Tab-separated table of C-alpha atoms and ligand atoms in Angstrom:
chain	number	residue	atom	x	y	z
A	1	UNK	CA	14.804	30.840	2.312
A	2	UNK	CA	13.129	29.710	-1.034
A	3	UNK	CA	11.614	32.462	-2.709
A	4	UNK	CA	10.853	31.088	-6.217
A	5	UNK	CA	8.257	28.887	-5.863
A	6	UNK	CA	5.720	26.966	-8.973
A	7	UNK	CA	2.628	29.757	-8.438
A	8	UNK	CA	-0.550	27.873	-6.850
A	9	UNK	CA	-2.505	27.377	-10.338
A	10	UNK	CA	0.616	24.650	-10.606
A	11	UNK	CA	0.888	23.367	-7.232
A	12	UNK	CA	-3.045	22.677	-7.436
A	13	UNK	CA	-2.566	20.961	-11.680
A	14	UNK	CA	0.421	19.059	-9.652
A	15	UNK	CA	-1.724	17.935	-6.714
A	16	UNK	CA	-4.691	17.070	-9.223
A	17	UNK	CA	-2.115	14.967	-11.803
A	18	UNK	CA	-2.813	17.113	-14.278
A	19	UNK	CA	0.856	18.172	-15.633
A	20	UNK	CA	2.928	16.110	-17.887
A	21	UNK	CA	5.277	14.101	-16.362
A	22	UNK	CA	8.001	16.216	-16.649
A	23	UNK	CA	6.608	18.972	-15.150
A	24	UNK	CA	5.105	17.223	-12.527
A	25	UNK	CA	9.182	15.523	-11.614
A	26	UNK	CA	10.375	19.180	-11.519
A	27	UNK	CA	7.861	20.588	-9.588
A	28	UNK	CA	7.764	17.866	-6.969
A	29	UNK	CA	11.656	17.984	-6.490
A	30	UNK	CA	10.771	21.492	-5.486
A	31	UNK	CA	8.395	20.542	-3.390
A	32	UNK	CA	10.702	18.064	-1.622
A	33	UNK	CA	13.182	21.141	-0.747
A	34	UNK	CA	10.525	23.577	0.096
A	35	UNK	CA	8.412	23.163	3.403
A	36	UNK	CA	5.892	26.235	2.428
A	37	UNK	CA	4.660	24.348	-0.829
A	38	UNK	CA	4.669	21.279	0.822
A	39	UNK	CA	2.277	22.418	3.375
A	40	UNK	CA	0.044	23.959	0.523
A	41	UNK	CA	0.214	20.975	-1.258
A	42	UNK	CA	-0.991	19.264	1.768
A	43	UNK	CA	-4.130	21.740	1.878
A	44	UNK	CA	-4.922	21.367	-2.137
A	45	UNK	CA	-4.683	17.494	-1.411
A	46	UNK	CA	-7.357	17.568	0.902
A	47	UNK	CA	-9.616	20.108	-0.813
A	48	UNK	CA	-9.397	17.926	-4.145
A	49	UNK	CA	-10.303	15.025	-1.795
A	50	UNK	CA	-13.260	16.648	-0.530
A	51	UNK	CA	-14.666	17.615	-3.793
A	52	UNK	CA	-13.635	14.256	-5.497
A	53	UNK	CA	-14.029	11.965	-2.423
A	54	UNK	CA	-15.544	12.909	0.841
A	55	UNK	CA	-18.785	14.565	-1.124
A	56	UNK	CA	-20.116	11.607	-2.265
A	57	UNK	CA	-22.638	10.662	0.677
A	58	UNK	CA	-21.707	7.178	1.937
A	59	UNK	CA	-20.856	6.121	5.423
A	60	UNK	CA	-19.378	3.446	6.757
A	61	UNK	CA	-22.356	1.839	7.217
A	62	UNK	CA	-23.554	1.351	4.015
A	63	UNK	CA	-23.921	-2.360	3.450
A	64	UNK	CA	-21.275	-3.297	0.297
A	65	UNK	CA	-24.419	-4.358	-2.107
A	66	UNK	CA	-26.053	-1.438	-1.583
A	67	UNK	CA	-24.190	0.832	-3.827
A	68	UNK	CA	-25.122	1.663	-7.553
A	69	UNK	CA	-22.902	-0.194	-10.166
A	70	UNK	CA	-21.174	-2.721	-8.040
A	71	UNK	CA	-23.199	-5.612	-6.767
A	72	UNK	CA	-22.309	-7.749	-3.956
A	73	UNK	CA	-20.462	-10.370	-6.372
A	74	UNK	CA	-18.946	-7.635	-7.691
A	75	UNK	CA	-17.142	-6.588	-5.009
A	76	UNK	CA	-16.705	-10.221	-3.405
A	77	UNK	CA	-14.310	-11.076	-6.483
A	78	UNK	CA	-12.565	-7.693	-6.323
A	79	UNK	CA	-11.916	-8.228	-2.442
A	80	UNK	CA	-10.425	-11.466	-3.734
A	81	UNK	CA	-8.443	-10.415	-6.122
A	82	UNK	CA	-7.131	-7.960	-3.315
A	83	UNK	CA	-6.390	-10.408	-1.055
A	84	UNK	CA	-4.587	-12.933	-3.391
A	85	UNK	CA	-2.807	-10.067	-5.020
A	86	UNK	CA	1.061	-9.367	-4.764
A	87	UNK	CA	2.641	-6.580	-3.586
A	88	UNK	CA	4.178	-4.299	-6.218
A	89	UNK	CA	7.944	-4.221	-5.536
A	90	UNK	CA	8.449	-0.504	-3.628
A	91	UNK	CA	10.784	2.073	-5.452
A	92	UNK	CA	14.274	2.570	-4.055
A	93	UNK	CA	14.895	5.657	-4.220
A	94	UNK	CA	18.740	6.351	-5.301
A	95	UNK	CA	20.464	9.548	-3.907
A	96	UNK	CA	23.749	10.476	-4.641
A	97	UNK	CA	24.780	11.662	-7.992
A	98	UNK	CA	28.536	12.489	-8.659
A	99	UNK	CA	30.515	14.319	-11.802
A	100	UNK	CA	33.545	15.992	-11.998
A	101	UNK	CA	34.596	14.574	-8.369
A	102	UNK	CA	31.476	16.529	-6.917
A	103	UNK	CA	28.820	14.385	-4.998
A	104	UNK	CA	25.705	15.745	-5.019
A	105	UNK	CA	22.731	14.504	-3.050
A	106	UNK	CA	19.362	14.099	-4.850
A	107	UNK	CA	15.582	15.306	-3.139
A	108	UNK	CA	13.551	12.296	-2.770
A	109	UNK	CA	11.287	12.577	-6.114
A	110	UNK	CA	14.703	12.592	-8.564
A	111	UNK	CA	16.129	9.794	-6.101
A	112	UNK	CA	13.036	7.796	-7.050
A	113	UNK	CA	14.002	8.504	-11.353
A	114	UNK	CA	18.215	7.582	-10.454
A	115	UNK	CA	17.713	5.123	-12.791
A	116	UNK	CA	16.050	7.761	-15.522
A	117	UNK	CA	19.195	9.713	-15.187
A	118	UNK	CA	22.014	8.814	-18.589
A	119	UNK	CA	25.360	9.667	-19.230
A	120	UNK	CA	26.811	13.020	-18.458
A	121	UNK	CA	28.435	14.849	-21.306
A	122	UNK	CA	30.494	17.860	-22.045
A	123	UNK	CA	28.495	20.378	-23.882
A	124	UNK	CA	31.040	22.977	-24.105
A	125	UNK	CA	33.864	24.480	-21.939
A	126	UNK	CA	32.630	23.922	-18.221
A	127	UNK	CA	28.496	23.343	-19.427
A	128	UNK	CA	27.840	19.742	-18.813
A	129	UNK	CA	24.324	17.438	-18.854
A	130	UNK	CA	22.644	14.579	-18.545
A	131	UNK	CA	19.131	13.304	-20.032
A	132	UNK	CA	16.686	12.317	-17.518
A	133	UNK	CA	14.220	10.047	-19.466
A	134	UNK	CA	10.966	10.384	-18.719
A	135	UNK	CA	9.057	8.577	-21.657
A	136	UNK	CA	7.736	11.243	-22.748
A	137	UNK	CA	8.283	14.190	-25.414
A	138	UNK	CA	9.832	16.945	-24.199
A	139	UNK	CA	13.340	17.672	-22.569
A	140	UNK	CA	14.392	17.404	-19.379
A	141	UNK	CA	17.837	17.189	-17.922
A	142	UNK	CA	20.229	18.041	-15.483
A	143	UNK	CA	22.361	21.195	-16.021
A	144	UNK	CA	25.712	21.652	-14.153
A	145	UNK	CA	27.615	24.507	-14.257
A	146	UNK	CA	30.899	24.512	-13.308
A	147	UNK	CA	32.017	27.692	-11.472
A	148	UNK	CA	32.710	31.019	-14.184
A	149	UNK	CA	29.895	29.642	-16.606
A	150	UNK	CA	27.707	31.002	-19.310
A	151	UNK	CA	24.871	29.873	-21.211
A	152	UNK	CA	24.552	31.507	-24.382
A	153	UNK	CA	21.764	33.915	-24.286
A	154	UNK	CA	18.643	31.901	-25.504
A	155	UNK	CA	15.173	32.042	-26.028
A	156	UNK	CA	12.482	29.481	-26.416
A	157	UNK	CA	9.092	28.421	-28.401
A	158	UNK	CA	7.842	26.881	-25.318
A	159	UNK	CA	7.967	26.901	-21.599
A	160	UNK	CA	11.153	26.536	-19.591
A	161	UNK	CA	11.236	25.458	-15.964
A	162	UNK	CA	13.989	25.549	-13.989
A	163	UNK	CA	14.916	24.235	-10.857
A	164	UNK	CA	18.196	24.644	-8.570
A	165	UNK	CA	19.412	21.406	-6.732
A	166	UNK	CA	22.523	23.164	-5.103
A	167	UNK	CA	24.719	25.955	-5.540
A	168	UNK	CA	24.026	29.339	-7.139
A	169	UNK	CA	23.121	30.587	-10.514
A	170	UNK	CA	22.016	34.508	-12.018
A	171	UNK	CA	20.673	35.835	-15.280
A	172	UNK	CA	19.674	39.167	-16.076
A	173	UNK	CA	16.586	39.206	-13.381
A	174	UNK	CA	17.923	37.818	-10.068
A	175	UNK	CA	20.125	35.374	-8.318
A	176	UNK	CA	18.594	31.709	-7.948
A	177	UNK	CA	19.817	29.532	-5.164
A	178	UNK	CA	19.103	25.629	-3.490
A	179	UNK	CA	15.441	25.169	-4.227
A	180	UNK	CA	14.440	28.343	-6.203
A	181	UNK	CA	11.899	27.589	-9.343
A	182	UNK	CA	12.196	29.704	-12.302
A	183	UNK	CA	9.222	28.906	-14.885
A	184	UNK	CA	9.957	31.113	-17.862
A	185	UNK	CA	7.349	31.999	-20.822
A	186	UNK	CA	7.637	31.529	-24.387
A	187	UNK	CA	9.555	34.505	-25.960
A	188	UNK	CA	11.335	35.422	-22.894
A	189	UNK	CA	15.285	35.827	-23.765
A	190	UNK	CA	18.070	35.209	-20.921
A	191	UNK	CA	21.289	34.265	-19.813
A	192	UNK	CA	22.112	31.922	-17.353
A	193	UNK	CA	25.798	31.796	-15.838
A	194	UNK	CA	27.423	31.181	-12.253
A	195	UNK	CA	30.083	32.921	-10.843
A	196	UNK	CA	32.402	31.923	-7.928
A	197	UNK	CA	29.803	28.828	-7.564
A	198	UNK	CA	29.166	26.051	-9.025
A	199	UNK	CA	25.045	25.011	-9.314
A	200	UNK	CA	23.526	21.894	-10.535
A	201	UNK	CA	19.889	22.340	-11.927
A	202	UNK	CA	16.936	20.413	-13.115
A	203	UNK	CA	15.245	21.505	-15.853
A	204	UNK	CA	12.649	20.905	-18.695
A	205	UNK	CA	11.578	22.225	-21.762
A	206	UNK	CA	8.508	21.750	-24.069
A	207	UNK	CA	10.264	22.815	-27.222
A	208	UNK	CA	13.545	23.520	-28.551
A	209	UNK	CA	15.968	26.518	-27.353
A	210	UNK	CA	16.949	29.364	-29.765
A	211	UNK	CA	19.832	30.930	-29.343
A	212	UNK	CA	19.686	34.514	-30.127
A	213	UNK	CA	22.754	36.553	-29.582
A	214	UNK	CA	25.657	37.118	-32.050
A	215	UNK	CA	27.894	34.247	-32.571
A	216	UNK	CA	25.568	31.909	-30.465
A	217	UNK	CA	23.183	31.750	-33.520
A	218	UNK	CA	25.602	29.406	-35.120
A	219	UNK	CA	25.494	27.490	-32.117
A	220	UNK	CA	21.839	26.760	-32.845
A	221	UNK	CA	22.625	22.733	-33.590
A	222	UNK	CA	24.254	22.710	-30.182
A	223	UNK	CA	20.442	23.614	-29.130
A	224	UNK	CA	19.351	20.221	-30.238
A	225	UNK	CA	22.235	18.850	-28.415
A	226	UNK	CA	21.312	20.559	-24.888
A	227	UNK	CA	17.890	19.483	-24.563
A	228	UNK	CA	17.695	16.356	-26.653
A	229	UNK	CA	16.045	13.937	-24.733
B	1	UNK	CA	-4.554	34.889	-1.283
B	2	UNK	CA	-8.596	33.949	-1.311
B	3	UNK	CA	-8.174	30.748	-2.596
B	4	UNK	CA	-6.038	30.008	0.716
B	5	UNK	CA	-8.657	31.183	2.938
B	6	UNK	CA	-11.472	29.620	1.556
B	7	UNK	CA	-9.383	26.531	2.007
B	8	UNK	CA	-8.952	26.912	5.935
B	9	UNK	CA	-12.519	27.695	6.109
B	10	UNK	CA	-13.447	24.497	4.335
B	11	UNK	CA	-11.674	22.812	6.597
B	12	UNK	CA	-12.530	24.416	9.553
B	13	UNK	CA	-16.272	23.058	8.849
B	14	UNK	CA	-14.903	19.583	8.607
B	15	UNK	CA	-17.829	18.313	11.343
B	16	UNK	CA	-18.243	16.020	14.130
B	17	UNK	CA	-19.325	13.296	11.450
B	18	UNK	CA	-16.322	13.697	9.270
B	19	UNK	CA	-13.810	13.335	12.347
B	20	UNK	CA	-15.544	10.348	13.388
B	21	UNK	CA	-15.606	8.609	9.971
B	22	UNK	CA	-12.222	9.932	9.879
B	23	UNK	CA	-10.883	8.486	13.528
B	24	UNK	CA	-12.706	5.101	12.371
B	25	UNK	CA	-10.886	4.359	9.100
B	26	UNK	CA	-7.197	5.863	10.393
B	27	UNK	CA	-8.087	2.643	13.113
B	28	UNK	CA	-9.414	0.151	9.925
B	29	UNK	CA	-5.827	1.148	8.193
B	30	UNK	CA	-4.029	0.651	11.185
B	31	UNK	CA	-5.613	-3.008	11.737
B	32	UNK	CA	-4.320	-4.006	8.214
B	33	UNK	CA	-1.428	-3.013	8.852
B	34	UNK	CA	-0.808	-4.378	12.074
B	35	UNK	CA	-2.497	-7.817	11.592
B	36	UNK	CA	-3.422	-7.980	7.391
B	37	UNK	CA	-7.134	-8.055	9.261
B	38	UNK	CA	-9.320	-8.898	5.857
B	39	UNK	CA	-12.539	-7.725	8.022
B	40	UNK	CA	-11.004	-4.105	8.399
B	41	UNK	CA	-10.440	-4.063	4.930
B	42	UNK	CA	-13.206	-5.192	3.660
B	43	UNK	CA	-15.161	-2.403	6.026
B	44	UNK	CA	-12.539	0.279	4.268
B	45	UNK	CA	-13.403	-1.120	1.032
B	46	UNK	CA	-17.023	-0.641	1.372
B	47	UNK	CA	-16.643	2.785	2.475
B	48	UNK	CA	-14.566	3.628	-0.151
B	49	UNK	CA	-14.980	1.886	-3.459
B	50	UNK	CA	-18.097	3.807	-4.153
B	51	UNK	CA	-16.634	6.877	-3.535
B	52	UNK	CA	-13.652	6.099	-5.825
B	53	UNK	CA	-15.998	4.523	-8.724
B	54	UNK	CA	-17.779	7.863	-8.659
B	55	UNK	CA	-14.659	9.762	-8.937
B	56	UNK	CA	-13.056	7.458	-11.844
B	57	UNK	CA	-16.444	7.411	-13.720
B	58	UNK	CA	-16.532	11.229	-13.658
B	59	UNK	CA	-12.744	11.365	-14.983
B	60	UNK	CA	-12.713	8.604	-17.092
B	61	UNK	CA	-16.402	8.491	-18.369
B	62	UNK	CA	-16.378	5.019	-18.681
B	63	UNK	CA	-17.309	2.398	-16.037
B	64	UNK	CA	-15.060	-0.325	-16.779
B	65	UNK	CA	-11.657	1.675	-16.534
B	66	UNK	CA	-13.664	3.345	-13.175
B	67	UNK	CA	-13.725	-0.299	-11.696
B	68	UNK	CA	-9.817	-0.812	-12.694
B	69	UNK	CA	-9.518	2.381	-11.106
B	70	UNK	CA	-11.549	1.284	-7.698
B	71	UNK	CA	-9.416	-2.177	-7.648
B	72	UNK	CA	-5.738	-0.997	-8.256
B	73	UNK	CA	-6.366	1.821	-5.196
B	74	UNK	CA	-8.103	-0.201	-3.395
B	75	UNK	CA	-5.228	-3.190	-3.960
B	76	UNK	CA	-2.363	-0.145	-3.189
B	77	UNK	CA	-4.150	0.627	0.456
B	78	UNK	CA	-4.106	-3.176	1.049
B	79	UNK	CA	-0.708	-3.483	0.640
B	80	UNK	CA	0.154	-0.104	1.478
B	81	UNK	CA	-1.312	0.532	4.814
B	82	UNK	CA	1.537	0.956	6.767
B	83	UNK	CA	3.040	3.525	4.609
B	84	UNK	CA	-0.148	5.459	5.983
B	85	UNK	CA	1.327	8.289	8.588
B	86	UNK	CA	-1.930	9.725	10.488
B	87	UNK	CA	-0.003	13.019	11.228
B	88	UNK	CA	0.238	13.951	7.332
B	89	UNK	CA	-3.317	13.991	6.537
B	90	UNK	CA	-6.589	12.606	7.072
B	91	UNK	CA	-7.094	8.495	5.446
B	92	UNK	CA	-9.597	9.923	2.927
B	93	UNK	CA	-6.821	12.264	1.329
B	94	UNK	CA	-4.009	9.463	1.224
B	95	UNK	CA	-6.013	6.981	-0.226
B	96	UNK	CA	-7.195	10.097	-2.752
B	97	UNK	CA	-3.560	10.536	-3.595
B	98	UNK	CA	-3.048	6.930	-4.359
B	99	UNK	CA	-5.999	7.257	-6.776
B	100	UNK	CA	-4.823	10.212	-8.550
B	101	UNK	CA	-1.507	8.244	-9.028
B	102	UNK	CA	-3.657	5.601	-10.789
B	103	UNK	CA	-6.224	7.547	-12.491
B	104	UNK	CA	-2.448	9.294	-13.914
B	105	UNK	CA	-1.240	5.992	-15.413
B	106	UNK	CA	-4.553	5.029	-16.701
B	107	UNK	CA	-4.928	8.095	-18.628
B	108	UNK	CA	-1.384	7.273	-19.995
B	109	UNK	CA	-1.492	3.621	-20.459
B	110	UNK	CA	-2.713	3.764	-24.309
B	111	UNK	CA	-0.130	5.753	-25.192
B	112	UNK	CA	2.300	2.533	-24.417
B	113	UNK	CA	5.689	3.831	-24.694
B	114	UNK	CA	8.202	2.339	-23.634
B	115	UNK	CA	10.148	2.632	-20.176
B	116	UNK	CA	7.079	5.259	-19.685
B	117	UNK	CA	7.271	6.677	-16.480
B	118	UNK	CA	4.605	5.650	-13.267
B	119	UNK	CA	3.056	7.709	-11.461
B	120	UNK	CA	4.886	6.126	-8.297
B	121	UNK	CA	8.070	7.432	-9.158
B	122	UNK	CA	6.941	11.278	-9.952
B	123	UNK	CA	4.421	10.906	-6.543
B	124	UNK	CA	6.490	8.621	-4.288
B	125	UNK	CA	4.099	8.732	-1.732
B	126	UNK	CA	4.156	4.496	-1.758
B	127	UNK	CA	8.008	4.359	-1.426
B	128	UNK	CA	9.743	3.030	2.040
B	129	UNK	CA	11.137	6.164	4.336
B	130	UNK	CA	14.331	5.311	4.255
B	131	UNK	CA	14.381	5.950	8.103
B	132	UNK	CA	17.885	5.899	8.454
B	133	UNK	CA	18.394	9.202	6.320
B	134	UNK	CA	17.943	11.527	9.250
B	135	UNK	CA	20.692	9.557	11.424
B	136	UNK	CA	23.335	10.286	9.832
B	137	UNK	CA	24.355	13.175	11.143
B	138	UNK	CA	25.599	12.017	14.627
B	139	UNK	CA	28.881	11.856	14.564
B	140	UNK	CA	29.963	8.185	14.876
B	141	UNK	CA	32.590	7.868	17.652
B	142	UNK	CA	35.137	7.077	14.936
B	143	UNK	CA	34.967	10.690	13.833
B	144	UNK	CA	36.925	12.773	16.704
B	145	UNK	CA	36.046	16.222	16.828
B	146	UNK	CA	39.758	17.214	16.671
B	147	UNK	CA	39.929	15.350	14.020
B	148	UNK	CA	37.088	17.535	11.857
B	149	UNK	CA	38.914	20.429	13.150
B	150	UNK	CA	42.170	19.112	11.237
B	151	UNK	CA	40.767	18.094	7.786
B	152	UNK	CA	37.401	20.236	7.232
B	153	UNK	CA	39.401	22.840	5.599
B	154	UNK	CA	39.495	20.523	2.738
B	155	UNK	CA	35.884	20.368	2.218
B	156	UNK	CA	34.332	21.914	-0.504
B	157	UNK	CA	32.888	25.537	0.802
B	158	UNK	CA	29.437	25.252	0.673
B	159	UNK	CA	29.978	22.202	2.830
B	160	UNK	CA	32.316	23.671	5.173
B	161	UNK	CA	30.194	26.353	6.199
B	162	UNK	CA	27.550	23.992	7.230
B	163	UNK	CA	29.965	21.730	8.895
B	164	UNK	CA	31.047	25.079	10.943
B	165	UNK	CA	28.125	26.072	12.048
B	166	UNK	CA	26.924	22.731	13.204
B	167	UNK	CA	29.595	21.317	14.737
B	168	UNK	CA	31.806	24.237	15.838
B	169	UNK	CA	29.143	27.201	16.821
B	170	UNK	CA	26.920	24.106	17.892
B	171	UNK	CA	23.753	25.094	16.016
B	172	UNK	CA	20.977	23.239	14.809
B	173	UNK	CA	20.335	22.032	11.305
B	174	UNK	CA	17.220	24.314	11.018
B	175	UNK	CA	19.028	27.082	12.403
B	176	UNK	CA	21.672	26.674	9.707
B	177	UNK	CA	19.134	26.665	7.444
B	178	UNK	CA	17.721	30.333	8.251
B	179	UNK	CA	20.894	31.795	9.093
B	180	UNK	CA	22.194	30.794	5.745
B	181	UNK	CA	18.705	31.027	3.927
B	182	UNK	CA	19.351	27.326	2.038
B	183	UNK	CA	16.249	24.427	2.619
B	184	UNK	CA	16.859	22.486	5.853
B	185	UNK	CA	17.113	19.368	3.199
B	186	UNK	CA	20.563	20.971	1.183
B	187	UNK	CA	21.939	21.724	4.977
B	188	UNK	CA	20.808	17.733	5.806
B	189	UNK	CA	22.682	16.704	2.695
B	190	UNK	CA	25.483	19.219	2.736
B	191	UNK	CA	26.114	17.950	6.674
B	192	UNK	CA	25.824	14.249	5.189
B	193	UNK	CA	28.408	14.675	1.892
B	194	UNK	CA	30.765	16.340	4.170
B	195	UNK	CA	30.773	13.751	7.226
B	196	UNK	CA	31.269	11.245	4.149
B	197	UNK	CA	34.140	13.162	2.856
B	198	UNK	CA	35.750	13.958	6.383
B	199	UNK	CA	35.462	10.304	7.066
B	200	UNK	CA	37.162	9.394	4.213
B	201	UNK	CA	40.223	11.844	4.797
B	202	UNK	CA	40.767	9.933	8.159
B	203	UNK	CA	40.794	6.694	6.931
B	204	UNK	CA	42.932	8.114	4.096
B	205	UNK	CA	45.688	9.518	6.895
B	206	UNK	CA	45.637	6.698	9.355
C	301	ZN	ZN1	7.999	26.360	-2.737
């Protein structure tokens, strides 16, 4: 099973649309793999609704004028607008992904942003990426790993949130595996790398990586490289 | 975990009233849906658009963006109400979802950047199921069984365990899934890459 979820001060800032964008792509790709936040999802959903929503005393039977701030014209030319409007074309979402001769499918909320997804590139040795654009600042890409891979030990100024799409993947705390979330502080220094696997991950960054150990420091343009958007 | 309980609780007062004003606008929805019936709507509407105009003046402060807010939702449902699934949640929270999802590009609209993403794409609660996704893992009677015997050694591992366990010991996708501790949605894709790939090999051999 899942055991890394987003902790529920994020699901509820996800369910209220109150993280950035790229935050809020990450998180709900987790959410597509991961039946337990879905359901509490679900459950934040309909609390928000009830404070935002269901409080507000009205029943059906309120006659349409009767409401404060919209009079009866009001709402006559909105309900016509409605009704003459178009429908907005639906997104297609877009699932497989393939690199290297490995097909990957995508969870439903990165099939929607296939088209968001550029080029892959080679960072170095078996490290590869590509951008996912979301419009706005900040970094987000997909990682893949090939199997036998390290990430230079790295630290960052801002938030880092990780998320596995498939295969396996370990730093110094614990193993990470299809679906796990890893949202790692400011400050916090670590190592990413796969063994006899392979793992393709999502992740996003609000500020640039620093890489701290040894003869990774003078890799610290590459960091500009990795998570340029 | 109080916040959880406090949740059930809330919703374990929802009252005879709620249901019923519930029941009646899951039936308006499905009326649109069914027949584009302008009279159901414009009963949903009235229910509704004072309910959302109170919740976009609150977040936006300002009553004109609180009326754009009212009409795009409100122009979504229309549209939309098919995409409405009765066993996910009650019509008051979908058509709350839809409004977050507008009151989110609203908030970002005068920023105008370029290829800026929509809220529709991060919350793709108003995309199509693709309801063919979950049947295609039948085998199709092209794809023998001996014939997965003889090439799924050449699938990737991770795949080949799945394929094992599904098709050789016979067990379900969700029991793959806990046996091997991996979301039922990697063993659903995993299954799907590899009947691809296995199909391929055939053709590849014939
Ligand atoms: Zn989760």
């Amino acid at each position: 099973m899942i055991k890394s979820h987003p902790s529920e001060a994020i699901l509820y800032q996800y369910a209220a649309g109150d993280l950035s964008a790229s935050m809020t792509l990450v998180v709900g790709t987790h959410i597509d793999m991961c039946p337990v936040c879905q359901q509490t999802v679900c459950d934040i959903e309909s609390d928000l609704c009830q404070k935002h929503l269901d409080t507000v005393v009205e029943t059906l039977t309120t006659p349409t004028a009767a409401f404060s701030g919209m009079s009866k014209a009001t709402c006559d030319k909105m309900l016509e607008e409605i009704f003459s409007s178009e429908a907005k074309p639906s997104i297609q979402p877009e699932e497989l992904i393939c690199l290297e001769g490995r097909r990957f499918v995508l969870p439903r909320t990165l099939a929607c942003n296939h088209s968001r997804i550029g080029e892959w590139t080679n960072l170095v040795g078996k490290l590869w990426r590509a951008p996912v654009n979301v419009g706005e600042r900040g970094h987000t890409n997909l990682i893949y790993m090939e199997p036998g891979t390290q990430v230079p030990e790295h630290t960052h100024k801002g938030q880092e949130a990780t998320l596995v799409i498939d295969g396996v993947f370990n730093d110094e705390n614990d193993v990470y595996y299809d679906g796990d979330f890893i949202l790692l502080d400011a400050d916090r220094t670590h190592t990413p790398q796969t063994s006899e696997n392979d793992c393709l991950t999502l992740a996003t960054l609000d500020a640039p990586l620093y890489f701290t150990s040894g003869i990774s420091r003078l890799l610290n343009p590459f960091s500009s490289l990795f998570f340029r958007v | 975990m109080q916040v959880t309980s406090e949740r059930t609780s809330q919703r374990g007062v929802m009252n005879t009233t709620q249901q019923d004003t519930a029941d009646k606008a899951a039936e308006l929805l499905a009326k649109i849906a069914e027949s584009r019936s302008r009279a159901a709507f414009s009963e949903l509407f009235s229910h509704f658009a004072p309910k959302l105009q109170a919740y976009g003046t609150r977040q936006f402060g300002n009553e004109q963006t609180a009326m754009d807010l009212v009409q795009e939702t409100m122009t979504n449902v229309w549209h939309k109400a098919h995409l409405f699934k009765p066993d996910r949640g009650s019509p008051s929270t979908w058509i709350f979802t839809i409004a977050r999802n507008i009151r989110f590009d609203l908030l970002r609209k005068n920023k105008k950047r370029k290829d800026d993403i929509s809220a529709d794409e991060l919350w793709p609660i108003l995309a199509e199921q693709n309801d063919n996704l979950d049947d295609g893992y039948a085998l199709d009677n092209d794809v023998l069984m001996q014939e997965i015997a003889h090439y799924y050694g050449q699938l990737p591992d991770a795949q080949r365990e799945v394929v094992e366990k599904i098709y050789i010991e016979g067990k379900s996708q969700q029991e793959v899934s806990d046996s091997l501790g991996i979301p039922l949605g990697t063993v659903k894709s995993r299954t799907r890459l590899a009947l691809k790939k296995l199909k391929e090999l055939i053709v590849e051999h014939d």
